[in-house]
Amino acid sequence: MVDRFLIREFNVDDAELDSAFDISSLEQSEFAVPDELERIYGSVGHSFDVNQIIEGTVIRVDGDEVLVDIGYKSEGVVTLDEWERDDPQPKAGDKISVLLEEVEDDFGLIMLSKRKADRVREWERVIKNHAEGDVVKGAVLRKIKGGLLVNIGVNVFLPASQVDIRRPQDIGTYIGREIECVILKIDEARRNIVVSRRKLIEDRRTELKQKLLTDLKDGEIRKGIVKNIADFGAFVDLGGIDGLLHITDMSWGRIGHPTEVVKIDQELEVMVLHVDREKEKIALGLKQRFPSPWDAVGDKYPVGAKINGEVVNVMSYGAFVKLEDGIEGLVHISEMSWTKRINHPTEIVQIGDKVDVVVLGINKEKQEISLGMKQTLPNPWDDVAAKYPAGANVKGVVRNLTNYGAFIELEEGVDALLHVSDMSWTRKISHASEMLKKGQELECQVLTVDQERKRIALGLKQLASDPWATDIPSKFQPGEVVKGKVTKITNFGVFVELAPELEGLLHISELADAKVENPEELVKVGDELEVRVLRVDTEDRKIGLSRKLTGEIKIDDPAAAPVAREQLKGGMEGASGPLFTLGGGDK
């Protein structure tokens, strides 16, 4: 029954064990003796055992055969290929050790093997000089099932799981290499030895790790080998323990992936940044071996300097521009253009673009530089006051409509506001779309210019004279009866259009002599009404109307005129009471 010691102690699986004992059968097949030959052959004065090692003398070499005298009645034969190429070739008189394979073949010859005799002697030497746990060195011969065959004087088995700490993708790369291993198990009965390179490495690393953890100091430079690479960095073997070289500590410049800087098995000189002896973790740095470009950033890139750089990243809020390796600045979206309305920086720049920028500010502690692109070009607002003076008539295109006005584009990047209150002298406008359309070309008058706040106010009604100052007061006299069309009904009254874009208010109290709760019970939108003008307020630009005061009363008594005049005044101001047309000489 197979000893499962290796499974318990070294995680060698059954398949690898079976492969190990395949070797013993391989070895035994090379110098095992067939049953029919396991007998003692007697001769006069001598006895020879098959599979016995005997000392002999070379008599001669015939072609590929070497005749050897072992003191038997006939010579023995050893084939010439049993001597290695590098070994001295046999010649008459040489003393050699041979293994008796066959006493007499069909031709009466004794078959001998020098190679098998050497192996038996080597096995005896190995067993004598080595024990389990000893370190041995040997050459990897070939791959076999479950691992590698290694020659340490005799062929031994190295399981695939014991080749390295991390199992290689192809153990065949070790063929031809000389390696050191530790002996895991010796089976003398089967003439089989199992070795481990992994355990030897782990044992040595444990010793080195403890020494390294004691000796390592922050800030010192150490050599190491890159053993593994991940998205966040690389693990570097310092000779007993791995340290992490984080991607942010590889270069002062921008890195997309660690493979841009390091590769597996590359030797590096790294700086020890921090040693955590409790957790046995080491932080390493590569860029720290060189001066930081931020040390002299203020001298090299002073505020106001114009520089050419490369766009290396674009975000929704701006673009990052590389000035040199390790120095990047942000061009905020608001600093990209004086005139263009930008929704996303990709409308202006793309990764890889070469752009001119101006240094706006530097924060050395945070390693941040603010850059501007628009500052490399003239600002159109610098001369906007001279170009669009107050009182000047200008033309533009309606770009946007809101409930408070319309934005008129005078030129690219220069917008002005046309407020709803400046669209018409007479019409009450709730939304700019009631008068204007997007894309419409329009002529307006410049009212004010605020260059500092980048604002221009326009007026449309100012292109014509104010009818409230001339036409309306003369056309609509208090007490006059006029006709109009109902345009809007509210809970407080009715708006009546007296002329194009001119409305008067017929208050609910002036609709009828009786109290009115709902104006729609008496009038509808579109109805034509005959109303009397109560008052014309040129300051507030309002006309008060009355429907119940459409009749006329003549007063012939001059003494009654003052009373009638007061009633008329009350009717105009309070929108209630009778309205009189005065007769006689006092009107």
Coordinates of C-alpha atoms in Angstrom, one line a residue:
M1 CA 0.0 0.0 0.0
V2 CA 1.3 3.4 -1.0
D3 CA 2.5 5.7 1.8
R4 CA 0.3 8.9 1.7
F5 CA 2.8 11.0 3.7
L6 CA 3.2 13.4 0.8
I7 CA -0.5 14.1 0.5
R8 CA -0.7 15.1 4.2
E9 CA 2.5 17.2 4.4
F10 CA 3.0 18.7 1.0
N11 CA -0.3 18.7 -0.9
V12 CA 1.0 16.2 -3.5
D13 CA -2.1 14.7 -5.1
D14 CA -2.8 11.0 -5.9
A15 CA -2.0 11.5 -9.6
E16 CA 1.4 12.9 -8.8
L17 CA 2.1 10.1 -6.4
D18 CA 1.1 7.5 -9.0
S19 CA 3.5 9.2 -11.4
A20 CA 6.2 9.1 -8.7
F21 CA 5.9 5.3 -8.4
D22 CA 5.8 5.0 -12.2
I23 CA 9.4 6.1 -12.0
S24 CA 10.2 3.3 -9.6
S25 CA 8.8 0.8 -12.1
L26 CA 10.7 2.6 -14.8
E27 CA 13.9 2.4 -12.8
Q28 CA 13.2 -1.2 -11.8
S29 CA 12.5 -2.2 -15.4
E30 CA 15.9 -1.0 -16.3
F31 CA 17.7 -3.3 -14.0
A32 CA 15.1 -5.8 -12.8
V33 CA 15.8 -9.4 -13.5
P34 CA 13.3 -11.6 -15.3
D35 CA 12.0 -14.5 -13.2
E36 CA 13.5 -17.1 -15.5
L37 CA 16.9 -15.6 -14.9
E38 CA 16.6 -15.4 -11.2
R39 CA 18.7 -18.5 -10.5
I40 CA 22.2 -19.1 -9.5
Y41 CA 24.5 -20.2 -12.3
G42 CA 27.3 -22.4 -10.9
S43 CA 30.7 -22.8 -12.6
V44 CA 33.9 -24.4 -11.7
G45 CA 35.3 -22.6 -8.7
H46 CA 32.9 -19.6 -9.1
S47 CA 29.2 -18.7 -8.6
F48 CA 27.5 -15.8 -10.4
D49 CA 24.2 -14.2 -9.5
V50 CA 22.2 -12.4 -12.1
N51 CA 21.8 -8.7 -11.2
Q52 CA 25.1 -8.8 -9.3
I53 CA 27.7 -6.1 -9.7
I54 CA 31.0 -7.5 -10.7
E55 CA 34.5 -6.1 -11.3
G56 CA 35.9 -6.8 -14.7
T57 CA 38.7 -6.0 -17.1
V58 CA 38.3 -4.8 -20.6
I59 CA 39.9 -7.3 -23.0
R60 CA 39.2 -5.5 -26.3
V61 CA 36.7 -3.4 -28.2
D62 CA 35.1 -4.9 -31.3
G63 CA 33.0 -2.4 -33.2
D64 CA 30.1 -1.5 -30.9
E65 CA 30.9 -4.2 -28.4
V66 CA 33.3 -4.2 -25.5
L67 CA 34.5 -7.6 -24.3
V68 CA 35.0 -7.8 -20.5
D69 CA 36.7 -10.6 -18.5
I70 CA 34.8 -11.1 -15.2
G71 CA 36.6 -14.4 -14.3
Y72 CA 34.0 -16.6 -15.9
K73 CA 34.6 -19.3 -18.5
S74 CA 33.6 -16.9 -21.2
E75 CA 33.8 -13.2 -21.7
G76 CA 31.0 -10.8 -21.1
V77 CA 29.7 -8.2 -23.5
V78 CA 28.9 -4.5 -22.9
T79 CA 27.5 -2.3 -25.7
L80 CA 29.7 0.7 -26.4
D81 CA 26.7 3.2 -26.1
E82 CA 26.7 2.6 -22.4
W83 CA 29.6 5.0 -22.1
E84 CA 28.6 8.6 -22.1
R85 CA 30.0 10.8 -24.8
D86 CA 32.0 12.9 -22.3
D87 CA 33.4 9.8 -20.6
P88 CA 36.8 8.3 -21.6
Q89 CA 36.2 5.6 -24.1
P90 CA 37.1 2.1 -23.0
K91 CA 40.4 0.4 -23.9
A92 CA 42.0 -2.9 -23.2
G93 CA 43.1 -3.2 -19.6
D94 CA 40.6 -0.8 -18.1
K95 CA 38.9 -1.9 -14.9
I96 CA 35.2 -1.4 -14.8
S97 CA 32.2 -2.3 -12.7
V98 CA 29.3 -4.1 -14.5
L99 CA 26.0 -5.6 -13.7
L100 CA 25.4 -9.2 -14.7
E101 CA 22.2 -9.2 -16.8
E102 CA 22.3 -12.6 -18.4
V103 CA 24.7 -15.5 -17.7
E104 CA 24.7 -17.0 -21.3
D105 CA 22.6 -16.0 -24.2
D106 CA 21.9 -18.0 -27.4
F107 CA 25.5 -17.4 -28.5
G108 CA 27.1 -18.4 -25.2
L109 CA 27.9 -14.8 -24.3
I110 CA 27.5 -13.2 -20.9
M111 CA 25.4 -10.0 -21.1
L112 CA 26.7 -7.2 -18.9
S113 CA 25.6 -3.5 -18.3
K114 CA 27.9 -0.8 -17.2
R115 CA 25.1 1.8 -17.1
K116 CA 23.0 -0.2 -14.7
A117 CA 26.0 -0.9 -12.5
D118 CA 26.7 2.8 -12.4
R119 CA 23.1 3.6 -11.4
V120 CA 23.1 1.1 -8.6
R121 CA 26.3 2.5 -7.2
E122 CA 24.9 6.0 -7.6
W123 CA 21.7 5.1 -5.8
E124 CA 23.7 3.5 -3.0
R125 CA 25.8 6.7 -2.8
V126 CA 22.7 9.0 -2.8
I127 CA 21.0 6.9 -0.1
K128 CA 24.2 6.9 1.9
N129 CA 24.8 10.6 1.7
H130 CA 21.2 12.1 1.7
A131 CA 18.1 11.8 3.8
E132 CA 14.6 13.3 3.6
G133 CA 14.8 17.1 4.0
D134 CA 18.2 17.4 2.4
V135 CA 18.8 19.9 -0.4
V136 CA 20.0 18.4 -3.7
K137 CA 20.8 19.8 -7.1
G138 CA 20.1 18.2 -10.5
A139 CA 19.2 18.8 -14.1
V140 CA 15.6 18.5 -15.4
L141 CA 15.6 15.8 -18.0
R142 CA 12.0 15.6 -19.3
K143 CA 8.3 15.9 -18.6
I144 CA 6.6 12.8 -17.4
K145 CA 3.0 12.2 -16.3
G146 CA 2.3 14.5 -13.3
G147 CA 5.6 16.4 -13.2
L148 CA 9.3 16.4 -14.2
L149 CA 12.1 13.9 -14.1
V150 CA 15.2 15.3 -12.4
N151 CA 18.6 13.7 -12.3
I152 CA 20.5 14.3 -9.0
G153 CA 22.8 11.3 -9.7
V154 CA 19.7 9.1 -9.9
N155 CA 16.5 10.1 -11.5
V156 CA 13.9 11.6 -9.1
F157 CA 10.4 12.8 -9.4
L158 CA 9.4 16.5 -9.1
P159 CA 5.6 16.8 -9.0
A160 CA 4.1 19.7 -11.0
S161 CA 2.6 21.2 -7.9
Q162 CA 6.0 21.4 -6.3
V163 CA 7.8 23.1 -9.2
D164 CA 7.3 26.7 -8.0
I165 CA 5.2 28.7 -5.5
R166 CA 2.9 29.6 -8.3
R167 CA 2.3 26.7 -10.6
P168 CA 3.8 27.5 -14.0
Q169 CA 1.6 27.4 -17.1
D170 CA 4.0 25.1 -18.8
I171 CA 6.5 23.1 -16.6
G172 CA 8.3 22.1 -19.8
T173 CA 10.1 25.4 -19.7
Y174 CA 12.3 23.9 -16.9
I175 CA 13.7 21.1 -19.1
G176 CA 17.4 21.5 -19.4
R177 CA 17.7 23.7 -16.4
E178 CA 19.7 22.8 -13.3
I179 CA 17.6 23.3 -10.2
E180 CA 17.8 22.9 -6.4
C181 CA 15.2 20.9 -4.6
V182 CA 14.5 19.4 -1.1
I183 CA 14.0 15.7 -0.7
L184 CA 10.4 15.0 0.4
K185 CA 10.3 11.2 0.5
I186 CA 12.8 8.4 -0.1
D187 CA 11.3 4.9 -0.8
E188 CA 14.3 2.5 -0.6
A189 CA 12.3 -0.6 -1.4
R190 CA 11.1 1.0 -4.7
R191 CA 14.2 2.9 -5.3
N192 CA 12.2 6.1 -5.6
I193 CA 12.7 9.7 -4.5
V194 CA 10.2 12.6 -4.6
V195 CA 11.6 16.1 -4.4
S196 CA 10.1 19.6 -4.1
R197 CA 11.5 22.9 -5.4
R198 CA 8.5 24.8 -4.0
K199 CA 9.2 23.8 -0.4
L200 CA 12.8 24.8 -0.8
I201 CA 11.8 28.2 -2.1
E202 CA 9.1 28.7 0.6
D203 CA 11.6 27.8 3.4
R204 CA 14.2 30.1 2.1
R205 CA 11.7 32.9 1.5
T206 CA 10.5 32.6 5.1
E207 CA 14.0 33.1 6.4
L208 CA 14.6 36.0 4.0
K209 CA 11.3 37.6 4.7
Q210 CA 11.9 37.8 8.4
K211 CA 15.4 39.2 7.8
L212 CA 14.0 41.7 5.2
L213 CA 11.2 42.9 7.5
T214 CA 13.8 43.6 10.1
D215 CA 16.3 45.3 7.8
L216 CA 14.0 47.3 5.5
K217 CA 13.7 51.0 6.1
D218 CA 11.5 53.6 4.6
G219 CA 13.2 55.6 1.8
E220 CA 15.9 53.1 1.0
I221 CA 16.4 51.8 -2.6
R222 CA 16.2 48.0 -3.2
K223 CA 16.4 45.8 -6.2
G224 CA 13.5 43.4 -7.0
I225 CA 11.9 41.3 -9.7
V226 CA 8.4 41.8 -11.1
K227 CA 6.5 38.6 -10.3
N228 CA 2.9 39.5 -11.0
I229 CA 1.0 42.3 -12.6
A230 CA -2.6 43.4 -11.8
D231 CA -4.7 46.3 -13.0
F232 CA -3.9 48.3 -9.8
G233 CA -0.1 47.7 -9.8
A234 CA 2.7 45.1 -9.8
F235 CA 4.1 42.8 -7.1
V236 CA 7.9 43.0 -6.8
D237 CA 9.9 40.2 -5.2
L238 CA 12.5 41.8 -3.0
G239 CA 14.2 38.5 -2.3
G240 CA 12.0 36.8 0.3
I241 CA 8.9 39.0 0.3
D242 CA 6.7 40.7 -2.3
G243 CA 6.1 44.4 -2.1
L244 CA 3.3 46.3 -4.0
L245 CA 4.3 48.9 -6.5
H246 CA 1.0 50.7 -7.0
I247 CA 0.1 52.1 -10.4
T248 CA 0.0 55.7 -9.0
D249 CA 3.6 55.2 -7.8
M250 CA 5.1 54.0 -11.1
S251 CA 5.4 57.3 -12.9
W252 CA 4.8 61.0 -12.4
G253 CA 2.9 60.9 -15.7
R254 CA -0.5 59.4 -16.5
I255 CA -0.6 55.5 -16.8
G256 CA -3.4 53.5 -18.2
H257 CA -2.1 50.1 -17.1
P258 CA 1.0 48.9 -15.2
T259 CA 2.2 46.9 -18.3
E260 CA 3.0 50.3 -19.9
V261 CA 5.8 50.6 -17.4
V262 CA 6.8 47.1 -16.2
K263 CA 6.8 43.5 -17.3
I264 CA 7.0 40.1 -15.7
D265 CA 10.6 39.1 -14.6
Q266 CA 11.9 42.6 -15.1
E267 CA 14.5 43.7 -12.6
L268 CA 13.7 47.1 -11.0
E269 CA 15.3 49.5 -8.5
V270 CA 12.4 50.7 -6.3
M271 CA 12.1 52.9 -3.2
V272 CA 10.6 51.5 0.0
L273 CA 7.8 53.8 0.8
H274 CA 6.4 52.1 3.9
V275 CA 6.8 48.8 5.8
D276 CA 3.9 47.4 7.8
R277 CA 5.6 44.7 9.9
E278 CA 2.5 43.5 11.6
K279 CA 0.6 42.9 8.3
E280 CA 3.9 42.0 6.5
K281 CA 3.0 44.5 3.7
I282 CA 5.5 46.7 1.9
A283 CA 4.6 49.7 -0.3
L284 CA 7.1 50.5 -3.1
G285 CA 7.6 53.4 -5.4
L286 CA 9.3 53.8 -8.7
K287 CA 8.6 57.4 -9.5
Q288 CA 10.0 58.5 -6.1
R289 CA 13.5 57.7 -7.3
F290 CA 13.3 60.8 -9.5
P291 CA 12.5 64.5 -8.7
S292 CA 8.8 65.5 -8.9
P293 CA 8.1 67.8 -11.9
W294 CA 5.8 69.7 -9.5
D295 CA 8.7 70.9 -7.5
A296 CA 9.5 73.7 -10.0
V297 CA 6.0 74.0 -11.6
G298 CA 5.6 77.7 -10.5
D299 CA 8.8 78.8 -12.2
K300 CA 8.3 76.7 -15.3
Y301 CA 4.6 77.5 -15.8
P302 CA 3.8 81.0 -14.2
V303 CA 0.3 82.3 -14.1
G304 CA -0.5 84.0 -17.4
A305 CA 2.0 81.9 -19.4
K306 CA 0.8 80.6 -22.8
I307 CA 1.7 76.9 -23.4
N308 CA 1.0 74.2 -25.9
G309 CA -0.2 70.9 -24.5
E310 CA -1.9 67.6 -25.4
V311 CA -5.5 66.7 -24.4
V312 CA -5.2 63.4 -22.5
N313 CA -8.7 63.0 -21.0
V314 CA -12.1 64.6 -21.5
M315 CA -14.8 64.7 -18.8
S316 CA -18.3 66.3 -18.8
Y317 CA -16.9 69.3 -16.8
G318 CA -13.7 69.9 -18.8
A319 CA -10.6 68.5 -20.5
F320 CA -7.2 67.6 -19.0
V321 CA -4.2 68.8 -20.9
K322 CA -0.7 67.4 -20.4
L323 CA 2.0 70.0 -20.3
E324 CA 4.8 67.5 -19.8
D325 CA 5.1 64.0 -18.2
G326 CA 3.6 64.3 -14.8
I327 CA 2.1 67.7 -15.2
E328 CA -1.5 68.0 -16.3
G329 CA -4.0 70.9 -16.0
L330 CA -7.7 71.2 -16.2
V331 CA -9.4 73.4 -18.8
H332 CA -12.9 73.9 -17.4
I333 CA -15.8 73.9 -19.9
S334 CA -16.4 77.5 -19.0
E335 CA -12.9 78.4 -20.0
M336 CA -13.0 76.9 -23.5
S337 CA -14.7 79.6 -25.6
W338 CA -15.7 83.2 -25.2
T339 CA -18.6 82.8 -27.7
K340 CA -19.7 79.2 -28.2
R341 CA -22.3 77.7 -26.0
I342 CA -20.8 74.3 -25.1
N343 CA -22.8 71.4 -23.8
H344 CA -19.9 69.0 -23.6
P345 CA -16.1 69.5 -24.1
T346 CA -16.0 67.0 -26.9
E347 CA -17.7 69.7 -29.1
I348 CA -14.4 71.6 -28.9
V349 CA -11.6 69.1 -28.2
Q350 CA -10.8 65.4 -28.5
I351 CA -8.2 63.2 -26.8
G352 CA -4.9 63.6 -28.6
D353 CA -5.5 67.2 -29.8
K354 CA -2.7 69.7 -29.4
V355 CA -4.1 72.9 -27.9
D356 CA -2.8 76.3 -26.8
V357 CA -3.7 77.1 -23.2
V358 CA -3.0 79.9 -20.7
V359 CA -2.1 79.2 -17.0
L360 CA -4.9 80.7 -14.8
G361 CA -3.9 79.3 -11.4
I362 CA -1.6 76.8 -9.6
N363 CA -2.3 74.8 -6.4
K364 CA 1.1 73.2 -5.7
E365 CA -0.1 71.4 -2.6
K366 CA -3.0 69.7 -4.4
Q367 CA -0.9 69.4 -7.6
E368 CA -3.6 71.2 -9.6
I369 CA -3.2 73.7 -12.5
S370 CA -6.2 75.7 -13.9
L371 CA -5.9 76.3 -17.6
G372 CA -7.9 78.4 -20.1
M373 CA -8.3 78.0 -23.9
K374 CA -10.4 81.0 -24.6
Q375 CA -7.8 83.3 -23.0
T376 CA -5.6 82.6 -26.0
L377 CA -8.1 84.5 -28.2
P378 CA -9.5 88.1 -28.1
N379 CA -12.6 88.5 -25.9
P380 CA -15.5 89.9 -28.1
W381 CA -17.0 91.5 -25.0
D382 CA -14.0 93.8 -24.7
D383 CA -15.3 96.1 -27.4
V384 CA -19.0 95.3 -27.2
A385 CA -19.8 98.8 -25.7
A386 CA -18.2 100.5 -28.6
K387 CA -19.8 98.2 -31.1
Y388 CA -23.3 98.3 -29.7
P389 CA -23.8 101.7 -27.9
A390 CA -27.0 102.6 -26.2
G391 CA -29.6 104.0 -28.5
A392 CA -28.2 102.2 -31.6
N393 CA -30.5 100.1 -33.8
V394 CA -29.2 96.6 -34.2
K395 CA -30.2 93.4 -36.0
G396 CA -30.1 89.9 -34.6
V397 CA -31.7 86.5 -34.6
V398 CA -34.1 85.2 -32.0
R399 CA -32.2 82.3 -30.3
N400 CA -34.4 81.5 -27.3
L401 CA -37.9 82.4 -26.0
T402 CA -38.9 82.5 -22.3
N403 CA -41.8 83.8 -20.3
Y404 CA -39.8 86.9 -19.4
G405 CA -38.3 87.7 -22.8
A406 CA -36.3 86.7 -25.8
F407 CA -32.6 86.2 -26.3
I408 CA -31.3 87.9 -29.4
E409 CA -28.0 86.8 -30.9
L410 CA -26.2 89.9 -32.2
E411 CA -23.1 87.9 -33.2
E412 CA -21.6 84.5 -32.3
G413 CA -21.3 84.5 -28.5
V414 CA -22.9 87.9 -27.9
D415 CA -26.5 87.6 -26.8
A416 CA -28.9 90.4 -25.7
L417 CA -32.2 90.2 -23.8
L418 CA -35.4 91.7 -25.2
H419 CA -37.7 91.8 -22.2
V420 CA -41.4 91.2 -22.6
S421 CA -42.1 94.7 -21.2
D422 CA -40.1 96.2 -24.0
M423 CA -41.8 94.3 -26.9
S424 CA -45.0 96.5 -27.2
W425 CA -46.3 99.8 -25.9
T426 CA -49.8 98.6 -25.7
R427 CA -50.0 94.8 -25.7
K428 CA -49.7 92.8 -22.5
I429 CA -47.5 89.8 -23.2
S430 CA -47.3 86.7 -21.0
H431 CA -44.7 84.9 -23.0
A432 CA -42.3 86.0 -25.7
S433 CA -43.6 83.4 -28.1
E434 CA -46.8 85.4 -28.4
M435 CA -44.9 87.9 -30.5
L436 CA -41.7 86.2 -31.8
K437 CA -40.5 83.0 -33.3
K438 CA -37.2 81.2 -32.8
G439 CA -34.8 81.9 -35.7
Q440 CA -36.7 85.1 -36.6
E441 CA -34.5 88.0 -37.7
L442 CA -35.3 91.1 -35.7
E443 CA -34.3 94.8 -35.5
C444 CA -34.2 96.3 -32.0
Q445 CA -32.8 99.3 -30.2
V446 CA -29.9 98.9 -27.7
L447 CA -31.2 100.2 -24.3
T448 CA -28.3 99.5 -21.9
V449 CA -24.9 97.7 -22.0
D450 CA -23.3 96.2 -18.9
Q451 CA -19.9 95.1 -20.2
E452 CA -18.6 93.8 -16.9
R453 CA -21.6 91.5 -16.4
K454 CA -21.8 90.8 -20.1
R455 CA -25.4 91.9 -20.5
I456 CA -27.1 93.9 -23.2
A457 CA -30.8 95.0 -22.9
L458 CA -32.8 95.6 -26.1
G459 CA -36.1 97.2 -26.9
L460 CA -38.5 96.5 -29.8
K461 CA -41.2 99.0 -28.9
Q462 CA -38.7 101.8 -28.7
L463 CA -38.4 101.7 -32.5
A464 CA -41.8 103.5 -32.6
S465 CA -43.2 106.5 -30.6
D466 CA -45.1 105.8 -27.4
P467 CA -48.9 106.0 -28.2
W468 CA -49.7 106.5 -24.6
A469 CA -48.0 109.8 -24.8
T470 CA -49.8 111.0 -27.9
D471 CA -52.5 109.0 -29.6
I472 CA -54.3 107.1 -26.8
P473 CA -55.1 110.1 -24.5
S474 CA -56.4 112.1 -27.4
K475 CA -58.4 109.2 -29.0
F476 CA -60.0 107.8 -25.8
Q477 CA -61.4 110.6 -23.7
P478 CA -63.1 109.8 -20.3
G479 CA -66.8 109.7 -20.7
E480 CA -66.7 108.7 -24.4
V481 CA -68.6 105.7 -25.5
V482 CA -66.6 103.3 -27.7
K483 CA -67.0 99.8 -29.2
G484 CA -64.7 96.9 -28.6
K485 CA -64.3 93.1 -28.7
V486 CA -64.0 90.8 -25.6
T487 CA -60.6 89.2 -25.7
K488 CA -60.3 87.6 -22.2
I489 CA -62.5 86.9 -19.2
T490 CA -61.2 86.7 -15.7
N491 CA -62.8 86.5 -12.3
F492 CA -62.3 90.2 -11.7
G493 CA -63.5 91.5 -15.1
V494 CA -63.4 91.5 -18.9
F495 CA -60.6 92.7 -21.2
V496 CA -61.9 94.5 -24.2
E497 CA -59.8 95.2 -27.4
L498 CA -60.5 98.9 -28.3
A499 CA -57.8 99.0 -31.1
P500 CA -55.1 96.7 -32.4
E501 CA -52.9 95.7 -29.4
L502 CA -54.8 98.1 -27.1
E503 CA -57.1 96.7 -24.4
G504 CA -59.2 98.3 -21.6
L505 CA -60.5 96.6 -18.5
L506 CA -64.2 96.3 -17.9
H507 CA -64.3 95.6 -14.2
I508 CA -66.9 93.1 -12.9
S509 CA -68.5 95.9 -10.9
E510 CA -69.1 97.8 -14.2
L511 CA -70.8 95.0 -16.1
A512 CA -74.3 95.7 -14.9
D513 CA -76.3 97.6 -12.3
A514 CA -77.0 94.4 -10.4
K515 CA -74.2 92.5 -8.7
V516 CA -72.4 90.0 -11.0
E517 CA -70.8 86.9 -9.6
N518 CA -69.6 85.4 -12.8
P519 CA -68.7 87.6 -15.9
E520 CA -69.3 84.7 -18.3
E521 CA -73.0 84.8 -17.5
L522 CA -73.2 88.1 -19.3
V523 CA -70.4 88.1 -22.0
K524 CA -68.4 85.7 -24.0
V525 CA -65.0 86.0 -25.7
G526 CA -65.5 87.5 -29.1
D527 CA -68.6 89.5 -28.2
E528 CA -68.7 93.1 -29.4
L529 CA -69.6 95.5 -26.6
E530 CA -70.4 99.2 -26.3
V531 CA -68.6 100.7 -23.3
R532 CA -67.8 104.0 -21.9
V533 CA -64.3 105.1 -21.0
L534 CA -64.0 105.8 -17.3
R535 CA -60.4 106.8 -17.1
V536 CA -57.1 106.8 -19.1
D537 CA -54.0 106.3 -16.9
T538 CA -51.0 107.1 -19.0
E539 CA -48.5 106.4 -16.2
D540 CA -49.7 102.8 -15.5
R541 CA -50.8 102.5 -19.2
K542 CA -54.4 101.4 -18.3
I543 CA -57.9 102.2 -19.6
G544 CA -60.9 101.7 -17.3
L545 CA -64.3 100.9 -18.9
S546 CA -67.9 100.7 -17.8
R547 CA -70.9 99.0 -19.5
K548 CA -73.6 100.2 -17.1
L549 CA -72.8 103.9 -17.8
T550 CA -73.6 104.0 -21.5
G551 CA -76.6 106.4 -21.2
E552 CA -76.4 110.2 -21.2
I553 CA -78.1 112.7 -18.8
K554 CA -78.2 116.4 -19.6
I555 CA -78.1 118.8 -16.7
D556 CA -79.3 122.3 -17.7
D557 CA -79.1 123.8 -14.3
P558 CA -75.6 125.3 -14.0
A559 CA -75.9 125.0 -10.2
A560 CA -76.0 121.2 -10.6
A561 CA -72.8 121.1 -12.6
P562 CA -70.4 120.7 -9.6
V563 CA -72.4 117.8 -8.3
A564 CA -72.5 116.1 -11.7
R565 CA -68.7 116.7 -12.1
E566 CA -68.0 114.9 -8.8
Q567 CA -70.2 112.0 -9.8
L568 CA -68.3 111.8 -13.1
K569 CA -65.0 111.8 -11.3
G570 CA -66.3 109.1 -8.9
G571 CA -67.4 107.0 -11.9
M572 CA -63.9 107.3 -13.5
E573 CA -61.9 106.6 -10.4
G574 CA -64.1 104.1 -8.6
A575 CA -65.7 102.5 -11.6
S576 CA -69.2 103.0 -10.0
G577 CA -72.0 105.5 -10.0
P578 CA -73.7 107.4 -13.0
L579 CA -71.7 109.2 -15.6
F580 CA -73.1 112.5 -16.7
T581 CA -72.6 114.5 -19.9
L582 CA -72.8 118.1 -18.8
G583 CA -75.0 120.5 -20.7
G584 CA -75.2 124.3 -20.6
G585 CA -72.1 126.4 -20.5
D586 CA -70.3 124.6 -17.8
K587 CA -69.0 121.3 -19.0

